mmCIF file of C-alpha atoms and ligand atoms in Angstrom:
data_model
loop_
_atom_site.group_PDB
_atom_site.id
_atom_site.type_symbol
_atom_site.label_atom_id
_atom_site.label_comp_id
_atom_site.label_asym_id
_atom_site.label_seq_id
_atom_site.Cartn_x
_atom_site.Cartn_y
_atom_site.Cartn_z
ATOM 1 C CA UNK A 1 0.000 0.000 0.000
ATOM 2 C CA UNK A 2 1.754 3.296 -1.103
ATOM 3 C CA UNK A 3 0.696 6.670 1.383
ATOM 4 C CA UNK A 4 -2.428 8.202 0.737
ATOM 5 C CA UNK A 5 -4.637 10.898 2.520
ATOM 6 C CA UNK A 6 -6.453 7.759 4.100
ATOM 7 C CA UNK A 7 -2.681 6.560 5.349
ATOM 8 C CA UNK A 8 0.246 8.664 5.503
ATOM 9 C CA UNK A 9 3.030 6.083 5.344
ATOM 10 C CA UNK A 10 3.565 3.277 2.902
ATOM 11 C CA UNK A 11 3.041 -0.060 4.737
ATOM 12 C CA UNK A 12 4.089 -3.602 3.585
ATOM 13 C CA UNK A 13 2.601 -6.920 5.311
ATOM 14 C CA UNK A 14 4.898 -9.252 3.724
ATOM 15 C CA UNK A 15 9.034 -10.198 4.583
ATOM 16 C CA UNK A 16 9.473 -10.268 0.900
ATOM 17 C CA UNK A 17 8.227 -6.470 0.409
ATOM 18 C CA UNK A 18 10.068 -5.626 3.247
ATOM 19 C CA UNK A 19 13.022 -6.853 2.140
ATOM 20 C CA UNK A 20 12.303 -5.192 -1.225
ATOM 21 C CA UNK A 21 12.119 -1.657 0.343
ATOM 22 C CA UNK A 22 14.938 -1.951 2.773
ATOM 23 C CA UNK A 23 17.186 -3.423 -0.785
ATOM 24 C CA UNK A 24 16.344 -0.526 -2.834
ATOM 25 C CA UNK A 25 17.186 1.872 -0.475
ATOM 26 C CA UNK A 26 20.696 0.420 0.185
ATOM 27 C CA UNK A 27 21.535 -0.252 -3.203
ATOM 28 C CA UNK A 28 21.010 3.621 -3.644
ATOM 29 C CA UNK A 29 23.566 3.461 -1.179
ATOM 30 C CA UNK A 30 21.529 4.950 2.105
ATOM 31 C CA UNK A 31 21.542 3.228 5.682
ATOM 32 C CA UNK A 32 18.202 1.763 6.703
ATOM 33 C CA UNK A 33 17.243 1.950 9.988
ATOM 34 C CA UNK A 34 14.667 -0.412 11.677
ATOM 35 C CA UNK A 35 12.683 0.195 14.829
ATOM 36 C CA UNK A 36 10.030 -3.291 15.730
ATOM 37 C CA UNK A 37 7.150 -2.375 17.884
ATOM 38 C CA UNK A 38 3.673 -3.764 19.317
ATOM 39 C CA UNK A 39 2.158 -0.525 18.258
ATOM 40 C CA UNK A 40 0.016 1.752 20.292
ATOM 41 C CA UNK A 41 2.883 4.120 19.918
ATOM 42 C CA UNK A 42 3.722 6.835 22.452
ATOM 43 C CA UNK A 43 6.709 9.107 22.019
ATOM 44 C CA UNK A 44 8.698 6.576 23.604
ATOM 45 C CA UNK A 45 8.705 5.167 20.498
ATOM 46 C CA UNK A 46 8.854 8.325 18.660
ATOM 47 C CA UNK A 47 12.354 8.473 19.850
ATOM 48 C CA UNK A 48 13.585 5.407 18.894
ATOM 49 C CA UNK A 49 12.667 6.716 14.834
ATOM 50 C CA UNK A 50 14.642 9.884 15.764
ATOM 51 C CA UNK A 51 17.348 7.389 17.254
ATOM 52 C CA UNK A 52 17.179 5.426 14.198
ATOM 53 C CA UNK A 53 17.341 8.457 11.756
ATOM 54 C CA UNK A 54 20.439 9.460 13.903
ATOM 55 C CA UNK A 55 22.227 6.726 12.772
ATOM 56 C CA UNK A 56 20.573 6.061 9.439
ATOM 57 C CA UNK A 57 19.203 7.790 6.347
ATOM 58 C CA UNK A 58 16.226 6.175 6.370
ATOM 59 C CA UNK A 59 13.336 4.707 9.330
ATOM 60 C CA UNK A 60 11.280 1.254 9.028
ATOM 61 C CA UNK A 61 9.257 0.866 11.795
ATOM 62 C CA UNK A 62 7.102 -2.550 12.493
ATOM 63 C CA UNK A 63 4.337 -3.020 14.398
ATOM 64 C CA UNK A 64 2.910 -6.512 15.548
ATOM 65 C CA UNK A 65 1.422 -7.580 18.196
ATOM 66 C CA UNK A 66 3.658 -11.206 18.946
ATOM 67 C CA UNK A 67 1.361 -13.970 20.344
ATOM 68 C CA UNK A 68 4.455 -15.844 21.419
ATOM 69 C CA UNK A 69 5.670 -13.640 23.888
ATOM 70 C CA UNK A 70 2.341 -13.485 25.817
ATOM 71 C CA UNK A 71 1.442 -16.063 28.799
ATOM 72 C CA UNK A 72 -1.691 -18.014 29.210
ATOM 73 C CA UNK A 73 -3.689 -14.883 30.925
ATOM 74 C CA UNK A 74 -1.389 -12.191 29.866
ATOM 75 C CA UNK A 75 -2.937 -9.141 28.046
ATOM 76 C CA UNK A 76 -3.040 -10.243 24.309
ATOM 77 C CA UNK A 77 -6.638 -9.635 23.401
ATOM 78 C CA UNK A 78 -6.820 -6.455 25.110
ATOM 79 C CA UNK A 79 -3.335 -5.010 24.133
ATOM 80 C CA UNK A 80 -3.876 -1.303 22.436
ATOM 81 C CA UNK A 81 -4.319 -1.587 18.874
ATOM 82 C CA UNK A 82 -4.730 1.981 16.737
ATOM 83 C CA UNK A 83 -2.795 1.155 12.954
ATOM 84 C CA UNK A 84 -4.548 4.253 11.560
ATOM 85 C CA UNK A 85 -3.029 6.279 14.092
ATOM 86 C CA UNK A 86 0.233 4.927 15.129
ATOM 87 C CA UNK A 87 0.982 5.216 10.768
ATOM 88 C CA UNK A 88 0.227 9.129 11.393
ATOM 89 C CA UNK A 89 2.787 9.747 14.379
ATOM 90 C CA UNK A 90 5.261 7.085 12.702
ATOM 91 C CA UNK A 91 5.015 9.592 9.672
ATOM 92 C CA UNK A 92 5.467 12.692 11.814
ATOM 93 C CA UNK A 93 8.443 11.155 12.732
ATOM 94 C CA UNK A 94 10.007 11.019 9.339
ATOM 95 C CA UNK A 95 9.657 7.497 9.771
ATOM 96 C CA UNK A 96 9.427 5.967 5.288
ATOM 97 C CA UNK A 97 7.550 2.759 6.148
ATOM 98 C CA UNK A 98 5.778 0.283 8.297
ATOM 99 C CA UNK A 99 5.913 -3.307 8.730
ATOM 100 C CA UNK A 100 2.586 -4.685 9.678
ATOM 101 C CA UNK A 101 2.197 -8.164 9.033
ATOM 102 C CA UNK A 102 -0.789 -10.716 10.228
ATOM 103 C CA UNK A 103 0.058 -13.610 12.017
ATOM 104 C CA UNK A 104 -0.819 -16.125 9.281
ATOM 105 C CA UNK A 105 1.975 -14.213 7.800
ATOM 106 C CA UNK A 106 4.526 -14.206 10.444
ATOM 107 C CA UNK A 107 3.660 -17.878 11.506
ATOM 108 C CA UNK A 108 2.533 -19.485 8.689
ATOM 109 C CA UNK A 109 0.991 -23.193 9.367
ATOM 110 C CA UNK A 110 3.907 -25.330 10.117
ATOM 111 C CA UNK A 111 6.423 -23.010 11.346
ATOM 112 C CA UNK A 112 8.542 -24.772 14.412
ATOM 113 C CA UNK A 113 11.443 -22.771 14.444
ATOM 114 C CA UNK A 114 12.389 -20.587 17.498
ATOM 115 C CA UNK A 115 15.409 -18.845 19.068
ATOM 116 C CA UNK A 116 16.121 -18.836 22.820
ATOM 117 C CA UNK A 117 19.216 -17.194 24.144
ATOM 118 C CA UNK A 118 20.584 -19.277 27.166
ATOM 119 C CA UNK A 119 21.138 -17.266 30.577
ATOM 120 C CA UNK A 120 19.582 -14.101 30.377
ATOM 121 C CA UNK A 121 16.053 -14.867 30.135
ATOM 122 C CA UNK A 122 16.137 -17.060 33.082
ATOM 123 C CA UNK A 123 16.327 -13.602 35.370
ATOM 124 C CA UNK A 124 14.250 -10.981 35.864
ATOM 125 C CA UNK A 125 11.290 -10.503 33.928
ATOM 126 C CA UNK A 126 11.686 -14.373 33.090
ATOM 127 C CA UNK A 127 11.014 -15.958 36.477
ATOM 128 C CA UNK A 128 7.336 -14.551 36.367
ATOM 129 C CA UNK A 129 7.096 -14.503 32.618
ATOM 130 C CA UNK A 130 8.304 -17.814 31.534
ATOM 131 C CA UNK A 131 8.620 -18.276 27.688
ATOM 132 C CA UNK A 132 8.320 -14.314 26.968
ATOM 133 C CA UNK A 133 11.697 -13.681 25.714
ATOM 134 C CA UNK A 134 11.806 -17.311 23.435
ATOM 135 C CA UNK A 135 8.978 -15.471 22.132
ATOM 136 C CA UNK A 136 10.564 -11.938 22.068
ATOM 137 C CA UNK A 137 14.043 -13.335 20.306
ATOM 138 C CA UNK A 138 11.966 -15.458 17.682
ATOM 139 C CA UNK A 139 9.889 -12.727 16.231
ATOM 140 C CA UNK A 140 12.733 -10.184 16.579
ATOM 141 C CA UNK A 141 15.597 -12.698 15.087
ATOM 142 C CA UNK A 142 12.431 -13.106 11.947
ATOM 143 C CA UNK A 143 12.012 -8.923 11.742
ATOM 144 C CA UNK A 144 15.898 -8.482 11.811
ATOM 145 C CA UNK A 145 15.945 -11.199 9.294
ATOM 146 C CA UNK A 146 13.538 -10.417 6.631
ATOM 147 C CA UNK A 147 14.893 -6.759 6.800
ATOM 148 C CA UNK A 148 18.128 -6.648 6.847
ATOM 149 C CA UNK A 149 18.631 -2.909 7.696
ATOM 150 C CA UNK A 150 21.998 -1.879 8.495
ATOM 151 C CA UNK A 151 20.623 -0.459 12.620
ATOM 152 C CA UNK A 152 17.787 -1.701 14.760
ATOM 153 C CA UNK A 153 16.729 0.608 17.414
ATOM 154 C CA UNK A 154 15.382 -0.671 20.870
ATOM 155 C CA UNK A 155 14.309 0.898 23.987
ATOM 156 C CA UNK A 156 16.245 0.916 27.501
ATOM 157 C CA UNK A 157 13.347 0.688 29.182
ATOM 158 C CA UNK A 158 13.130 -3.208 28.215
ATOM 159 C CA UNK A 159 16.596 -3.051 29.699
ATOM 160 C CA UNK A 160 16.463 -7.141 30.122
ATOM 161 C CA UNK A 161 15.183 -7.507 26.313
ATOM 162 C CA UNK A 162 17.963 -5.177 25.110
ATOM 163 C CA UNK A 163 20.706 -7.144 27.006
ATOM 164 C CA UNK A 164 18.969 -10.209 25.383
ATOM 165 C CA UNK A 165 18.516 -8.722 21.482
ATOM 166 C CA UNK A 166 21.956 -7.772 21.913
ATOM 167 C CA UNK A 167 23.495 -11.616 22.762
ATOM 168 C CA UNK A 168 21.203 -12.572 19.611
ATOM 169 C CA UNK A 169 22.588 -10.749 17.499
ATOM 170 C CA UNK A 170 26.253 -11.361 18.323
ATOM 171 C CA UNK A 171 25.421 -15.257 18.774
ATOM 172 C CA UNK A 172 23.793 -15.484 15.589
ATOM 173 C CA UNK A 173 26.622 -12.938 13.192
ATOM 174 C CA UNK A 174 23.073 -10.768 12.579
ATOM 175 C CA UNK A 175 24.636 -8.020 10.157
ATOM 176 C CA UNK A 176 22.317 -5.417 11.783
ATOM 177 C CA UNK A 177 24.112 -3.198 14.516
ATOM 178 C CA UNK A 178 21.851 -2.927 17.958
ATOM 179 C CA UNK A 179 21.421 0.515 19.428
ATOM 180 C CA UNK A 180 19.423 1.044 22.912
ATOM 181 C CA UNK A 181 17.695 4.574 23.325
ATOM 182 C CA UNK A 182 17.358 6.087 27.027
ATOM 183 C CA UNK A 183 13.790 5.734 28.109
ATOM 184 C CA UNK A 184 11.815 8.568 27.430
ATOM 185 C CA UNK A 185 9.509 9.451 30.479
ATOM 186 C CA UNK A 186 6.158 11.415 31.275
ATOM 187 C CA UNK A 187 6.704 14.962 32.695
ATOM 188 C CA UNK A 188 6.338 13.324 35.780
ATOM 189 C CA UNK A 189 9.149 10.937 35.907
ATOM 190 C CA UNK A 190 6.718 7.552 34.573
ATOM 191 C CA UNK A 191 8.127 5.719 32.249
ATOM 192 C CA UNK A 192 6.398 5.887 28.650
ATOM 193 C CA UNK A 193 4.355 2.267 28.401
ATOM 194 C CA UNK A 194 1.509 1.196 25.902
ATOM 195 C CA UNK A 195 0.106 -0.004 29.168
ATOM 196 C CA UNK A 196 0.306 2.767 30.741
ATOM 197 C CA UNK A 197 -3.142 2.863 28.838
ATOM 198 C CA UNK A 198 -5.010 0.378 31.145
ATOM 199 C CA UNK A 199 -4.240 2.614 34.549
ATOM 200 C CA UNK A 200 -7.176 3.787 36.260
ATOM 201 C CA UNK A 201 -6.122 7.608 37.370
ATOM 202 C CA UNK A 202 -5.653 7.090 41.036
ATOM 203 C CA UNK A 203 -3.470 3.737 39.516
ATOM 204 C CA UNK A 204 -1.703 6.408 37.350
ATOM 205 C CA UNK A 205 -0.814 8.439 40.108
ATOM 206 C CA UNK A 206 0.728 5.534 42.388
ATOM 207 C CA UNK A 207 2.500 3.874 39.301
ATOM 208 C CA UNK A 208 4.887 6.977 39.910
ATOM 209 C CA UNK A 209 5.927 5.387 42.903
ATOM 210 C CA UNK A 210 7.885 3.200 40.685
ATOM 211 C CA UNK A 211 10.657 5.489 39.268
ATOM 212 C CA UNK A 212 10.254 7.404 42.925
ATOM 213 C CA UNK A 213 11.374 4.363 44.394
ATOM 214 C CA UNK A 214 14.734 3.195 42.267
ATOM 215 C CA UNK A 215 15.722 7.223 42.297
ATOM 216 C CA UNK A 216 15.509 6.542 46.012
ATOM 217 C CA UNK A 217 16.815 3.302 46.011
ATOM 218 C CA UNK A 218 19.996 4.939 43.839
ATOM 219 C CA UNK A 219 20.408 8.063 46.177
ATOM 220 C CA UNK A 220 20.445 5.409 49.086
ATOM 221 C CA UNK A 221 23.130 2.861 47.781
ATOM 222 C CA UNK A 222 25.293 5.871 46.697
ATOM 223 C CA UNK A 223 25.065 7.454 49.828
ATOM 224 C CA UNK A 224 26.705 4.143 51.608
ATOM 225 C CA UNK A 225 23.308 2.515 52.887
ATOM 226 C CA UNK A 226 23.311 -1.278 52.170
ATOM 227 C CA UNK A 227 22.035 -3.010 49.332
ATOM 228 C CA UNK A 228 19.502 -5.578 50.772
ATOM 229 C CA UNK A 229 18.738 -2.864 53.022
ATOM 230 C CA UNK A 230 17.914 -0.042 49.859
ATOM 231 C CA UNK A 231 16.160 -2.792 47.945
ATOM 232 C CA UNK A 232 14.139 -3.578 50.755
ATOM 233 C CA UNK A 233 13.299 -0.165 51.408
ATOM 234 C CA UNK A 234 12.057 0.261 47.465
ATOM 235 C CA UNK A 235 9.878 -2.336 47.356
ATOM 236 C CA UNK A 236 8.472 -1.497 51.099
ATOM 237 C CA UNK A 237 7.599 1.905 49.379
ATOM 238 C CA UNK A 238 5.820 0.511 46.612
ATOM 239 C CA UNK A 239 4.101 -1.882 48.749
ATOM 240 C CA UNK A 240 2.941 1.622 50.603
ATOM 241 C CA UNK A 241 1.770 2.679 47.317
ATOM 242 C CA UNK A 242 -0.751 0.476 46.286
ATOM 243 C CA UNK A 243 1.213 -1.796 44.372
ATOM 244 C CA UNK A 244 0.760 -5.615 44.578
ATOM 245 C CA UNK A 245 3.035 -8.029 43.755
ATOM 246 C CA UNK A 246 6.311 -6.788 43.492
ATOM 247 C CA UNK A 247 7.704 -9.332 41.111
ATOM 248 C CA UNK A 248 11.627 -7.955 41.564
ATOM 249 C CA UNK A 249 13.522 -4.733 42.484
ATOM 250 C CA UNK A 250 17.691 -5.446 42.347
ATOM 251 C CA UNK A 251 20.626 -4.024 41.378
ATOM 252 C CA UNK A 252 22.315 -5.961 38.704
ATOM 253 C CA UNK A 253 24.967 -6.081 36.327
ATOM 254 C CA UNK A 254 23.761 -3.633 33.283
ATOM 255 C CA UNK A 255 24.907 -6.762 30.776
ATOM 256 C CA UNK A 256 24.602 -10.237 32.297
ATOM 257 C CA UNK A 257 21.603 -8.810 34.826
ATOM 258 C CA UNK A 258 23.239 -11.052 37.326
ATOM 259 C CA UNK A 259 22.057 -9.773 41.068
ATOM 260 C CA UNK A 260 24.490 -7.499 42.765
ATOM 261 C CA UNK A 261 25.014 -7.299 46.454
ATOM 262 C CA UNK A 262 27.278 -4.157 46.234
ATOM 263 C CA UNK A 263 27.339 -0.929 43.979
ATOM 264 C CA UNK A 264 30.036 -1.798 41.124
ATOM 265 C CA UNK A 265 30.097 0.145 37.585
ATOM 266 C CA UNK A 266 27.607 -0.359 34.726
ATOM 267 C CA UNK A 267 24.838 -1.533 37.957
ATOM 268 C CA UNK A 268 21.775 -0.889 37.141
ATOM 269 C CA UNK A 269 18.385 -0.773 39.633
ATOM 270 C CA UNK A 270 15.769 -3.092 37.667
ATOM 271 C CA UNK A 271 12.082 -3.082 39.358
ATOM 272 C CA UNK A 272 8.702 -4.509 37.960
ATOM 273 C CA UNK A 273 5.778 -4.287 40.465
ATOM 274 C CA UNK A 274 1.685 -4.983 39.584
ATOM 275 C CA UNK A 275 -0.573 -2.200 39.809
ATOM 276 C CA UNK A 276 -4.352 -3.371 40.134
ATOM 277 C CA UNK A 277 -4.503 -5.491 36.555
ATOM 278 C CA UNK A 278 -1.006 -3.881 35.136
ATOM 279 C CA UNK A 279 2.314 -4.732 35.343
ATOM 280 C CA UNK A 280 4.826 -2.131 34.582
ATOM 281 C CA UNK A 281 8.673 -2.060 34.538
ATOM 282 C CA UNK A 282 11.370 0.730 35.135
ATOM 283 C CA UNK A 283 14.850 0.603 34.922
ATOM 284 C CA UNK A 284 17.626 3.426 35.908
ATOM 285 C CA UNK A 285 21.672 3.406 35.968
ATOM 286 C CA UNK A 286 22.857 3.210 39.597
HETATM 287 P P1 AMP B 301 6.726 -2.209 22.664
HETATM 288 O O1 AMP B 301 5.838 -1.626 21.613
HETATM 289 O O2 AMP B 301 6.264 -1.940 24.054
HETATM 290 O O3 AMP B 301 7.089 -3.640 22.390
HETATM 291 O O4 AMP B 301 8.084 -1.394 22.562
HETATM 292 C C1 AMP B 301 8.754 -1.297 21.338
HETATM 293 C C2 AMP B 301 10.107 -0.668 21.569
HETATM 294 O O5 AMP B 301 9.926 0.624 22.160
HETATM 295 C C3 AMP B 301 10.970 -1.460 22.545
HETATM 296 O O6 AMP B 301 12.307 -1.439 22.075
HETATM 297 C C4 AMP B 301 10.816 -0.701 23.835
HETATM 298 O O7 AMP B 301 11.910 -0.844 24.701
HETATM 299 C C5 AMP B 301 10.719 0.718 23.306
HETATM 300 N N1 AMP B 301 10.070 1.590 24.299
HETATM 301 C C6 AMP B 301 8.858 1.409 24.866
HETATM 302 N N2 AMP B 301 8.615 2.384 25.768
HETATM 303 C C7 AMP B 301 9.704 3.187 25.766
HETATM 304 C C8 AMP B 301 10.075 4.369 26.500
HETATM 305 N N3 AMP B 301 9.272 4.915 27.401
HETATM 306 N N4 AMP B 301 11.275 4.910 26.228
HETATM 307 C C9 AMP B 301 12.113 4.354 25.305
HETATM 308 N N5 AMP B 301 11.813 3.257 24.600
HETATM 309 C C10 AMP B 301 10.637 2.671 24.816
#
């Protein structure tokens, strides 16, 4: 489909069109830039196109909504969906096209292939979340596959996924250099989520205890108070704030996530807490 008034980006819903695009442009010798989404885009994403056009001439974005990274009772049904719209803000962007393929597409009848990086997704987000990042790697190892562009772009606030995409790629000689973006926030310090969407408003104004808590967390490591005793502290606050299961808050080596007991360099303060139905995740450099 080539833009229109009714849609004001091209968009493609096959690997082989993809591929097309992304070969043209680099045969007229300009770097493509890819940025893979879920969609119900916020500027959050937004940033990762700028990122992208940073480092490229030219900004792919996809969009698609993975089934295989969702658990039984995990949000898939209900997850934002707005293709009309997020094609508007991806073109305000500067973004040149979008990737929007079904699932027949992506997982045709028949397809048994996945990727799972060893390690990594065992911590973390994976203890509660079993399965999410063989889901995450597979569809992302398929979109870095069928395009080919010479940068993909993701987002620091999946600090764990990053860390993963990154091993990937290395692991698997994927041509495509991996760039993280810093995560952009709400003027109120919350971290930029499509599920930010499903927070009630007096949910929206505890879910700010969540970056409140890992500033204070930071300021109290650096200051000399114990780990165990800061981490406690952070996830006694958010406890104090409404939220309900707090499924981890740790300091952790930035690349192999492993749990710290004491500050070191490249630490990182990693939290994900529930909030009534949502779960939301924040990350920030010790
Ligand atoms: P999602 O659509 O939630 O799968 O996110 C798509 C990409 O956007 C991922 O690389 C995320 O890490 C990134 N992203 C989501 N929210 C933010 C944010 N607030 N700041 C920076 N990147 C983000």
């Amino acid at each position: 489909m080539t833009a229109s008034q009714d849609c004001p980006l091209d968009i493609v819903r096959s690997p082989a069109e993809l591929r097309g695009r992304v070969r043209a442009w680099q045969a007229a010798g300009q770097r493509v830039a890819l940025v893979p989404t879920m969609g119900a885009l916020h500027a959050g994403h937004l940033a990762l196109v700028t990122k992208g056009l940073d480092q490229a001439d030219v900004a792919v974005a996809s969009i698609f909504v993975n089934p295989k990274q969702f658990g039984p009772g995990e949000d898939l049904e209900r997850y934002p969906r707005d293709e009309a719209g997020d094609a508007a803000k991806l073109a305000g962007a500067g973004c040149s096209l979008l990737y929007a393929p079904d699932v027949a597409t992506m997982y045709p009848p028949g397809f048994a292939s996945f990727v799972r990086v060893a390690g990594l997704p065992d911590l973390l987000c994976g203890r509660v979340r079993p399965g999410h990042f063989d889901g995450v790697a597979t569809v992302v190892a398929k979109l870095l596959s069928a395009a080919q562009a010479d940068v993909a772009v993701f987002g620091e606030k999946d600090w764990q996924q990053l860390a993963i995409i990154r091993r990937m790629a290395a692991d698997l000689d994927i041509g495509t250099q991996i760039t993280g973006c810093g995560i952009v926030r709400d003027t109120d310090g919350l971290a930029l989520s499509s599920r930010n969407a499903y927070l009630s408003a007096d949910e929206r104004a505890a879910a700010l205890a969540l970056p409140q808590a890992l500033i204070a967390a930071r300021g109290a490591i650096l200051s000399g108070l114990p780990v165990a005793a800061a981490l406690a502290a952070g996830s006694r606050r958010l406890k104090g704030a409404g939220f309900g299961s707090i499924d981890y808050f740790e300091l952790a080596d930035g690349e192999t996530l492993h749990s710290l007991g004491t500050p070191a360099t490249g630490a990182r303060l990693l939290a994900a807490a529930v909030i009534g139905k949502t779960r939301l995740i924040d990350n920030i450099a010790l």
